[in-house]
XYZ file of C-alpha atoms in Angstrom:
580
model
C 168.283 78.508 111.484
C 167.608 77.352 107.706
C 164.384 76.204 107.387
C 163.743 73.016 105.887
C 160.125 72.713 104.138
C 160.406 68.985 103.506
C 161.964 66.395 105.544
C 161.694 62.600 105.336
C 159.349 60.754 108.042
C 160.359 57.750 109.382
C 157.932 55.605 107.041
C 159.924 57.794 103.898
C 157.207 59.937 103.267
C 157.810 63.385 102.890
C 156.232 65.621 105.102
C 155.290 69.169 104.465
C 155.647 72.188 107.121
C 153.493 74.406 104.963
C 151.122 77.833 106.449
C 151.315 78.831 109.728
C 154.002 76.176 110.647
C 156.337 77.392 108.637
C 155.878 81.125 109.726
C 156.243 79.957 113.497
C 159.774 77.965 112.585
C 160.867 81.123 110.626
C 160.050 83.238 113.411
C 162.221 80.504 115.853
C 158.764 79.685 118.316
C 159.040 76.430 116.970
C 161.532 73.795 115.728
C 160.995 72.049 112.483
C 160.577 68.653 114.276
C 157.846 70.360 116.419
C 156.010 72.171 113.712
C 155.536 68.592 112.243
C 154.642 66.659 115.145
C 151.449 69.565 115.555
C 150.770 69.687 112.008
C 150.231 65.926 112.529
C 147.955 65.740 115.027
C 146.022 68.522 113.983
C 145.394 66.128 110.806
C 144.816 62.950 112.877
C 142.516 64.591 115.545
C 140.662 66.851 112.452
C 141.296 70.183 114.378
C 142.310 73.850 113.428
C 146.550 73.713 113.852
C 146.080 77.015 115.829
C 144.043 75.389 118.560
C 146.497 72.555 118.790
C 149.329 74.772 119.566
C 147.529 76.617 121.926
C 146.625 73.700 123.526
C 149.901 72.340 123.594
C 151.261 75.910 124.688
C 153.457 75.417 122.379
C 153.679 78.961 121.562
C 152.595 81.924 123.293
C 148.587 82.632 122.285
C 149.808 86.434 121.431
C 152.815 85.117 119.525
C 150.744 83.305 117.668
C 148.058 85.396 116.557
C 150.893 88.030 115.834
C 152.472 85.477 113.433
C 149.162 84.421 111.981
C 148.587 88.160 111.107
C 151.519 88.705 109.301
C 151.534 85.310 107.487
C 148.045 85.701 106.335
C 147.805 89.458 106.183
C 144.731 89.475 108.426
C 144.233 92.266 110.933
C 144.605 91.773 114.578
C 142.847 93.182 117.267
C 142.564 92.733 121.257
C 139.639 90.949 121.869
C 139.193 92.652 125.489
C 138.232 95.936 123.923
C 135.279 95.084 121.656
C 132.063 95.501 123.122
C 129.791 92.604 121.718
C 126.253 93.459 119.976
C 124.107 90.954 121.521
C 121.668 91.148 118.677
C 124.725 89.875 116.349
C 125.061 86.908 119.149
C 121.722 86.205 119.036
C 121.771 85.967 115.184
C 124.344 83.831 115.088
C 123.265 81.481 117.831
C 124.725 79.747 121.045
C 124.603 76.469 118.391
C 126.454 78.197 115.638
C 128.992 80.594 117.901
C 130.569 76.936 119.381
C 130.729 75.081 116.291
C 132.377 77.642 113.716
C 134.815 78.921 116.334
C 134.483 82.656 115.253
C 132.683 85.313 117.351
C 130.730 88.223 115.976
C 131.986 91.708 116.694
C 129.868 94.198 114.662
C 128.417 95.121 110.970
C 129.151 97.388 108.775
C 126.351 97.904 106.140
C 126.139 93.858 104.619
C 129.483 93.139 105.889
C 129.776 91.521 109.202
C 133.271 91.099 110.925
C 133.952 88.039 113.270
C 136.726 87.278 115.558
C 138.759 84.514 114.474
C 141.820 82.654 115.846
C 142.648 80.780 112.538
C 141.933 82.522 108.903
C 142.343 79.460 107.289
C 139.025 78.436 109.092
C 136.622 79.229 105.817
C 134.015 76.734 106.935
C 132.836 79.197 109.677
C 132.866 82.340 107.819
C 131.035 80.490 105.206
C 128.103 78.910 107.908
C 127.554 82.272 109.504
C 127.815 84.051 106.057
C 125.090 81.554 105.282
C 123.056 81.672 108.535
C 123.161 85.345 108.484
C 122.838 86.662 104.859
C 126.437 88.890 105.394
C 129.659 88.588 103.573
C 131.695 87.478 106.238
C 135.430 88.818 106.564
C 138.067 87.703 109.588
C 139.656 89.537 112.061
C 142.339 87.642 114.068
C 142.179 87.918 117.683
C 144.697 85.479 120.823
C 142.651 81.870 120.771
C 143.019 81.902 124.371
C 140.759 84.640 124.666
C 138.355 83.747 121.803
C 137.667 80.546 123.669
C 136.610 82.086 126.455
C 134.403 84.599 124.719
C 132.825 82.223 122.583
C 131.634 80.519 125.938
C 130.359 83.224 127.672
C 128.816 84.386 124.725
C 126.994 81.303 123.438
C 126.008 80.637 126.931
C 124.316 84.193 126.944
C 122.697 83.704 123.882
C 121.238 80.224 125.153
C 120.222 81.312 128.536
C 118.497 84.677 126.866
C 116.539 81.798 124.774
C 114.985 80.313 127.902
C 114.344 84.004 130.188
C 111.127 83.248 130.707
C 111.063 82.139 133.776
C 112.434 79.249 136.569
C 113.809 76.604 135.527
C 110.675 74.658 137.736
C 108.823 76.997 134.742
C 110.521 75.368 131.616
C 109.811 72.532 133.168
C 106.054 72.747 133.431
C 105.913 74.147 129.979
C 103.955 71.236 127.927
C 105.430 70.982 124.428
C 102.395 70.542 121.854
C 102.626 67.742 119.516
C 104.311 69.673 115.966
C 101.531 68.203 113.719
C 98.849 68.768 116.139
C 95.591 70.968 114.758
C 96.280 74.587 116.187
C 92.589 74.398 116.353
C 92.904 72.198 119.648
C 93.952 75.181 121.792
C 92.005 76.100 124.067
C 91.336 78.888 126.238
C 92.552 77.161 129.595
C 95.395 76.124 127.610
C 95.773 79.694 126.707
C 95.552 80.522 130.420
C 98.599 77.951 131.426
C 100.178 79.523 134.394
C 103.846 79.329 132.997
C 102.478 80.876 129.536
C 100.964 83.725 131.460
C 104.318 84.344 133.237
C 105.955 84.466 130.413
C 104.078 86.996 128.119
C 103.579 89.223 131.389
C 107.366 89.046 131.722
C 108.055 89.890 128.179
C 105.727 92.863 128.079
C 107.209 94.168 131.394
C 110.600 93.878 130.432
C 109.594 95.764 127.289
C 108.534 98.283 129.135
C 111.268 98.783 131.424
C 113.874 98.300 128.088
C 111.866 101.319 126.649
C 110.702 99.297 124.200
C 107.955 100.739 121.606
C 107.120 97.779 119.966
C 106.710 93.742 120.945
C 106.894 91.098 117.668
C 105.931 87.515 118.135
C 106.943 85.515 115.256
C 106.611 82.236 114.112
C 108.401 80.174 111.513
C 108.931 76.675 109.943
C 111.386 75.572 112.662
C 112.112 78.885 115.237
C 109.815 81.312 116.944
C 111.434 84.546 117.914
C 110.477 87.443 120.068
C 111.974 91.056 119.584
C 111.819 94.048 120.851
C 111.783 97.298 118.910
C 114.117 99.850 121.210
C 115.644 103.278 119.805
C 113.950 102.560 116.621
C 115.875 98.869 116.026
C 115.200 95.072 116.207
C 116.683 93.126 118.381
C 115.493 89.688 119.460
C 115.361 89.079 123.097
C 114.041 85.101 123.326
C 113.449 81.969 121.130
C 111.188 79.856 122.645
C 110.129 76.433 121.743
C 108.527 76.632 118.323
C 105.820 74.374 119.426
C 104.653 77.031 122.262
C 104.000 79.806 119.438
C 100.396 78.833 118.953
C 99.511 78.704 123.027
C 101.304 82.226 122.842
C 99.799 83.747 120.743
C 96.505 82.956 122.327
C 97.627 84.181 125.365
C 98.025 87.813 124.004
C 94.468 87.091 122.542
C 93.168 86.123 125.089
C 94.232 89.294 126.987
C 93.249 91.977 124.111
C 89.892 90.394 123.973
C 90.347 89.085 120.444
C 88.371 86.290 118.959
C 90.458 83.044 120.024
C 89.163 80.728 117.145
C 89.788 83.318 113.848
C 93.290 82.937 113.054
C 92.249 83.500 109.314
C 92.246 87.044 109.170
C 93.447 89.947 110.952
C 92.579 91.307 113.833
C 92.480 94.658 116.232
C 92.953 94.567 119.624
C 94.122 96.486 123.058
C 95.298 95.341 126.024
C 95.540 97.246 129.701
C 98.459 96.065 131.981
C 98.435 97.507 135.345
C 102.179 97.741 136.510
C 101.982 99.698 139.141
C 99.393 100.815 141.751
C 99.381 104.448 139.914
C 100.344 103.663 136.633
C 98.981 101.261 133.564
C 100.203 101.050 130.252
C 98.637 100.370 126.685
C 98.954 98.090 124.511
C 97.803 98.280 120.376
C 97.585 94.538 119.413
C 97.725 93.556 115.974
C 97.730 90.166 114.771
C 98.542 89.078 110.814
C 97.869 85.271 109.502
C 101.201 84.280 108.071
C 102.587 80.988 106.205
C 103.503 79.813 109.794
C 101.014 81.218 111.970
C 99.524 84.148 113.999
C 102.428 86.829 113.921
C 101.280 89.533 116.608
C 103.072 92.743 117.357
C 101.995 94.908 120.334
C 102.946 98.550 120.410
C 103.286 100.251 123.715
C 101.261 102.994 124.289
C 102.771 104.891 127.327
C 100.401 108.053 128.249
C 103.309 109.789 129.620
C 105.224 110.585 126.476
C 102.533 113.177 125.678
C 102.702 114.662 128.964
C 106.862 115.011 128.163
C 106.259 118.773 126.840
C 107.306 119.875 123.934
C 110.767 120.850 125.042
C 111.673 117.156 124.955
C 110.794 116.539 121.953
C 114.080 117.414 120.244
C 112.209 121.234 118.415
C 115.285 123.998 117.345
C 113.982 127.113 119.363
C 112.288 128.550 116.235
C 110.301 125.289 115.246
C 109.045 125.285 118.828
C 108.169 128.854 118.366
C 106.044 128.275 115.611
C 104.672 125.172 116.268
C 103.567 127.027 119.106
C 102.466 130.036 117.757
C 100.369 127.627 114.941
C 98.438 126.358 118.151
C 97.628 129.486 119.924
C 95.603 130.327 116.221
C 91.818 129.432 116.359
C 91.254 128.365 112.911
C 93.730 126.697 110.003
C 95.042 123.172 109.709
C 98.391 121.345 111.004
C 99.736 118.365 109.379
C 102.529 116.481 110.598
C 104.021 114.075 108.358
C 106.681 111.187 108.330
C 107.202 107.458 107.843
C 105.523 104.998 110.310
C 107.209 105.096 113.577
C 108.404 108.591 113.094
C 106.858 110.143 115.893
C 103.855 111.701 114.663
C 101.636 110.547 117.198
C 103.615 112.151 119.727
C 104.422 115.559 118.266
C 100.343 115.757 117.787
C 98.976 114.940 121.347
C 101.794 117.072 122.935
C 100.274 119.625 120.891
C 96.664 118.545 122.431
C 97.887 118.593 125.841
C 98.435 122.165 125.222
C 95.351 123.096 124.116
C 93.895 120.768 126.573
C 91.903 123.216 128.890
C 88.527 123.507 130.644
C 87.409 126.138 127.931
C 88.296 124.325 124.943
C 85.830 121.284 123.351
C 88.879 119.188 121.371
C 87.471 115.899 119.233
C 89.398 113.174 118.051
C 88.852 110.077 115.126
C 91.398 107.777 115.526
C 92.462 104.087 113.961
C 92.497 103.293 116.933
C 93.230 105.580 119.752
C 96.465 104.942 121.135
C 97.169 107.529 123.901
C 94.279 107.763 126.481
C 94.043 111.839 127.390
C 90.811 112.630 130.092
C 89.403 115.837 128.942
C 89.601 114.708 125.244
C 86.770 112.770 123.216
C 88.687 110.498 121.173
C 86.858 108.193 118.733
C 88.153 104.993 117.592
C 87.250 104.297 113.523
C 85.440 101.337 112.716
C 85.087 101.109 109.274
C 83.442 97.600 109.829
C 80.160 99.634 110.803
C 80.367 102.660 109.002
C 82.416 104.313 111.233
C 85.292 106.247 108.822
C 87.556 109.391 109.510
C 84.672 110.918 107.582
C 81.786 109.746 109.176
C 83.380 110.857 112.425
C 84.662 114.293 111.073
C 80.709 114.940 110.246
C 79.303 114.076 113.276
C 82.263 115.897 115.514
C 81.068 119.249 113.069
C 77.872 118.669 115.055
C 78.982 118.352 118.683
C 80.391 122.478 118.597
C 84.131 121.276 118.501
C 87.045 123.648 118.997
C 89.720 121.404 117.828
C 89.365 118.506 116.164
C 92.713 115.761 115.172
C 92.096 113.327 112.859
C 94.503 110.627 113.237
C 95.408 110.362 109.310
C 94.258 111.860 105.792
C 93.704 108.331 103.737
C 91.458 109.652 101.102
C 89.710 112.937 99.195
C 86.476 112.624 101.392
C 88.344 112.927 104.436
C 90.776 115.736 102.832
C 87.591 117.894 102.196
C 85.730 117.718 105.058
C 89.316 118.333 107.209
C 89.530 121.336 105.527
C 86.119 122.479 105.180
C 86.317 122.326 109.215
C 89.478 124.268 108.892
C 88.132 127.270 106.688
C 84.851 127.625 108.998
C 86.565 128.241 112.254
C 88.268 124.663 113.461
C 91.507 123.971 114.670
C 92.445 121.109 112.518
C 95.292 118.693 113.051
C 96.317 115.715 111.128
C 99.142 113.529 109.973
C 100.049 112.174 105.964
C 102.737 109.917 104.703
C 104.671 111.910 102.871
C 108.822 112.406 103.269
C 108.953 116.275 103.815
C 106.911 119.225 104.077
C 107.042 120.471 100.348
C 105.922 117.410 98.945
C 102.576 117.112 101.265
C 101.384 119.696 99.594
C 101.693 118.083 96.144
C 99.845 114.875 97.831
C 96.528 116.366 98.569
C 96.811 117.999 95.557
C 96.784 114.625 93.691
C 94.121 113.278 95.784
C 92.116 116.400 94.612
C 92.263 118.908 96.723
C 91.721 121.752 95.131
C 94.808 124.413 95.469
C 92.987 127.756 96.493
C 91.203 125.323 99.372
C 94.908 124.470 100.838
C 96.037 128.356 100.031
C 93.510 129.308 102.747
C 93.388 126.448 104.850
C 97.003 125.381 106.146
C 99.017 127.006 108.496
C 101.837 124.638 109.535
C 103.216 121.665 108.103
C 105.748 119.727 110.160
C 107.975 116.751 108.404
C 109.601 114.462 111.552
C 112.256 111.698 111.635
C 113.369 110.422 114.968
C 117.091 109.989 115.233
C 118.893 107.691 118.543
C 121.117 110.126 120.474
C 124.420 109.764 121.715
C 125.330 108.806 124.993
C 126.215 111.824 127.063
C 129.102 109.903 129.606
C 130.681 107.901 126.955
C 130.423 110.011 123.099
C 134.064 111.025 122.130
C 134.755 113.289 119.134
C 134.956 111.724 115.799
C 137.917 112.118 113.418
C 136.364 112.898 109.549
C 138.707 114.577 107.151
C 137.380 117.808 105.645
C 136.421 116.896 102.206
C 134.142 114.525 103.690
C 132.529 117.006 105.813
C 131.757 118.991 103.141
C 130.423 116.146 101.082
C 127.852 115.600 104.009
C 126.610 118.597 103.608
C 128.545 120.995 106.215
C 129.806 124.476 104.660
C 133.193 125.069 104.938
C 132.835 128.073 107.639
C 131.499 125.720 109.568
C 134.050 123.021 109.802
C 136.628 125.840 109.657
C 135.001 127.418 112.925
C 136.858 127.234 116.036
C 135.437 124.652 118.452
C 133.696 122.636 115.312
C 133.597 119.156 116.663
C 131.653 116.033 116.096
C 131.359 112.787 117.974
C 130.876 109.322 117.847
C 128.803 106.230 119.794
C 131.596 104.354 121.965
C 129.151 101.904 124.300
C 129.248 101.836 128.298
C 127.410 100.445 131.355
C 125.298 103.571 130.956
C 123.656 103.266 127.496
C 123.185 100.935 124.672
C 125.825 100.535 122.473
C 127.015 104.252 122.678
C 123.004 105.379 122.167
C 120.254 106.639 125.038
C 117.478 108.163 123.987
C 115.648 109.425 120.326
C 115.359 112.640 119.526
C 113.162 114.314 117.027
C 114.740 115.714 113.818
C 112.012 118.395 112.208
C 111.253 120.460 108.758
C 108.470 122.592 110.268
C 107.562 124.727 107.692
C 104.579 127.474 107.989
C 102.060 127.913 104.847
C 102.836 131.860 103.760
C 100.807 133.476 101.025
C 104.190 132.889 98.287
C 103.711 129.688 99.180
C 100.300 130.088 98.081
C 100.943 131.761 94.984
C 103.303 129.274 94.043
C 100.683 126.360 94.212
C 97.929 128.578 92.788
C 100.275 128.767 89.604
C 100.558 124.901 89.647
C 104.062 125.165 91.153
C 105.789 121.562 92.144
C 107.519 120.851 95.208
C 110.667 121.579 94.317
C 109.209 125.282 93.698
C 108.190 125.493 97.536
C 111.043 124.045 98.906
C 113.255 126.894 97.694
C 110.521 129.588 98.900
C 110.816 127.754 102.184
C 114.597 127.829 101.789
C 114.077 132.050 101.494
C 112.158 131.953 103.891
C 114.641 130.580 106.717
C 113.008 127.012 106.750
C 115.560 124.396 107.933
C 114.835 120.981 106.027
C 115.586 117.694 107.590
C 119.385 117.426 106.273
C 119.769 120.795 107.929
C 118.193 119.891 111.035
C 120.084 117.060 111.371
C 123.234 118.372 110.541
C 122.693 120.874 113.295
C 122.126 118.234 115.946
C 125.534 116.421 114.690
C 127.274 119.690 115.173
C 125.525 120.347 118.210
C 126.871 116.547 119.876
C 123.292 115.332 120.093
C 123.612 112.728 117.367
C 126.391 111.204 114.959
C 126.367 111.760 111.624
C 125.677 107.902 110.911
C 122.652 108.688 112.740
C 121.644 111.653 110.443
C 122.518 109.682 107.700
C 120.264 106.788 108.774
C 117.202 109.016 108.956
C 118.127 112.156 105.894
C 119.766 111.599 102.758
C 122.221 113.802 101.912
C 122.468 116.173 98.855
């Protein structure tokens, strides 16, 4: 059939069969006379041409994203086998997800990828690009099946908005007044019986989510709440905006804060009993920002410390000395990592060990986060003269054993740390630093003089935590040698029978192909050419290759060895080590 581009109307205008049209009467799914009947009433009723055709079944919805493909060189996929991030949906919003018409299916670094029936349809990757901060780009999927996903999606999205409780609940929910004074809440406002249920229900869900973390934020025109799980955000409801003030009291209300000061920030704790043999923690922290109280809670579970430290992710020969750095009866551990790293935990599953009748351990903490009986623990207040140094000189007093002090901040506390150390104290501590050479080179620039850390530290342990792969659904990963070897592998590894890595897949079992963090360690003991080598003012680059000779895996290597070992992907060690 010759295809005619331009044919007179009846009126004597010519009309075009231009785009898709014309690649649908080349491919003989349509006839000329029908391609210009739909392209004119997708004109007059202002709607895509693809979702006229579907809804015409004019053609096939396959068919038609198969043409579309190859028209607009836009890659298909089948919609049916994409698992969707909910955090993406969320994002976007149930608003957003019906109007633009495009679904998104995942992110890679800035660039997000949505589902699309027509690629001609820039509005939409334009209002998501702009709603999201991502370059957009379009993946063609059957509209058939994008309608339907958009629906369920969106309507996910809007009923995850409102799972707070009945809808007799929403209903009772009083919307303040936006302009009114915040300063009108009260506490019996605060004490609303659908506000309670829904902060108890968010903090219980967080717990059974394995959540470590609870944010309540406010803006201009949204509030979100999200959850911090496996080390990632995700937002898990949008309430009204107007309830963010009575929330927020709430939580106060419950940590015992000070209901009126919303100027500054404040400390709190809160105690929820979930079962009749089991409470959990909470460290509340609340920050004045531009639209209110944001509050974050952190979930302080006792039984991670009780987990042992074979859980905790150790290579048999960190354990070992880790271990063997806790059986000494004098010297100093420091572990060391960014914020949420796991520090706490690697140091109180070390107290737990040492956590016997016969031994007198003393703790200063900012604040206390994991309640152990049989251990003093000391919560800071700097307010009233309560530091980590204050406390360090009174715990010298009480005939201590071992004493942790939650972080080294300053020189004071550095000294007397180590002055403890040196006169027959267990020490233990953490520092921000990013690996075990370079926390060396940090108290040294506080101060600390070098022959004081030459006889003082015994262990130094550098921690990242990385989210493992799902056991029932991981399936090995296809990477081409020279990028193996870029990564950091050697080549007798990758050319080692059985060498195999894996990726995350998703399934009803885990979350998103992840279950689970795992600890990736540098755990480096203090030897006397260490000592030497910081004596003679040597850098950190100086003891990272004695700790190299000395069989010390760094974090690359650690993490390396848990790819190859099918514990974690390599985007995972990535995420959390840089490679060489």
């Amino acid at each position: 059939m010759a295809l005619n581009p331009q044919a007179q109307t009846p009126g004597g205008s010519v009309q075009f069969i231009g785009g898709l049209a014309r690649r649908l009467v080349a491919d003989r799914l349509l006839s000329e006379e029908q391609a210009r009947d739909l392209q004119a009433k997708a004109l007059r009723s202002n709607m895509p041409i693809v979702s006229v055709i579907v809804e015409g079944r004019s053609v096939p919805a396959l068919k038609l994203a198969e043409a579309a493909s190859q028209e607009f060189g836009v890659p298909l996929i089948d919609l049916g086998s994409v698992s969707l991030d909910p955090v993406l949906l969320a994002e976007v919003g149930d608003k957003l997800l019906r109007k633009s018409h495009a679904l998104p299916l995942f992110k890679r670094g800035r660039r997000l990828f949505l589902a699309v029936s027509d690629p001609t349809n820039l509005q939409a990757l334009d209002e998501i690009k702009f709603a999201t901060g991502l370059t957009t780009e379009a993946i063609l999927v059957e509209e058939d099946k994008l309608a339907k996903a958009i629906e369920t999606a969106a309507s996910q999205v809007e009923s995850a908005s409102l799972n707070f409780g009945s809808e007799e609940e929403l209903a009772n929910l009083e919307v303040l007044d936006t302009d009114a004074d915040p300063g009108d809440v009260t506490k019996s406002d605060a004490d609303d019986a659908p506000i309670v249920k829904f902060v108890n229900k968010i903090m219980v869900d967080a717990i059974n989510q394995g959540a470590s973390d609870i944010h309540f934020e406010p803006y201009e025109k949204i509030f979100r709440i999200r959850y911090r799980k496996d080390g990632e955000m995700r937002i898990v409801a949008s309430p009204p905006q107007q309830l963010a003030v009575r929330i927020a009291a709430r939580v106060k209300v419950m940590s015992r804060l000070d209901l009126a000061e919303r100027r500054v920030p404040q400390d709190g704790r809160i105690k929820l009993q979930v079962s009749r043999n089991k409470a959990i923690d909470f460290r509340v922290s609340t920050c004045p920002t531009l639209w209110g109280e944001k509050i974050v809670c952190r979930i302080l579970d006792p039984t991670q410390a009780k987990l042992g430290i074979d859980a905790l992710g150790y290579e048999e020969h960190q354990r070992s000395h880790y271990v063997s750095a806790l059986e000494k009866p004098q010297g100093m551990i420091l572990v060391t990592g960014p914020t949420g790293s796991g520090k706490t935990v690697s140091l109180y599953t070390g107290l737990n060990i040492l956590n016997t009748e016969d031994v007198n351990i003393s703790t200063a903490e900012d604040p206390a986060e994991i309640n152990l009986p049989g251990i003093n623990q000391v919560n800071v207040n700097p307010r009233v003269g309560l530091t980590f140094a204050s406390a360090l000189k009174a715990f010298l007093r009480q005939d201590p054993d071992v004493i942790m002090v939650g972080e080294i901040r300053d020189l004071e506390t550095a000294e007397i740390a180590i002055k403890a150390a040196q006169t027959g104290h267990l020490v233990l501590s953490t520092l921000h630093t990013n690996d075990a050479p370079q926390t060396i080179v940090r108290l040294m620039n506080m101060g600390v003089p070098a022959y004081n850390l030459a006889s003082t530290l015994t262990l130094i342990i550098a921690q990242r935590l990385a989210r493992k792969l799902c056991p029932v659904c991981k399936k090995p990963a296809d990477i081409p040698r020279p990028e193996l070897l870029k990564e950091g592998f050697t080549a007798a590894e990758v050319d080692a029978p059985g060498f195999k890595l894996y990726r995350a897949v998703g399934c009803d079992q885990c979350d998103r192909g992840y279950k689970g963090r795992t600890g990736v360690y540098e755990v480096m003991p203090f030897s006397e050419a260490m000592g030497r080598i910081i004596m003679e003012g040597g850098s950190a680059m100086e003891i990272a290759d004695q700790a190299r000779k000395e069989g010390v895996s760094d974090l690359r290597t650690s993490a390396l060895l848990k790819v190859r070992n099918g514990v974690i992907d390599l985007l995972e060690a990535n995420r959390v080590t840089v490679a060489d």
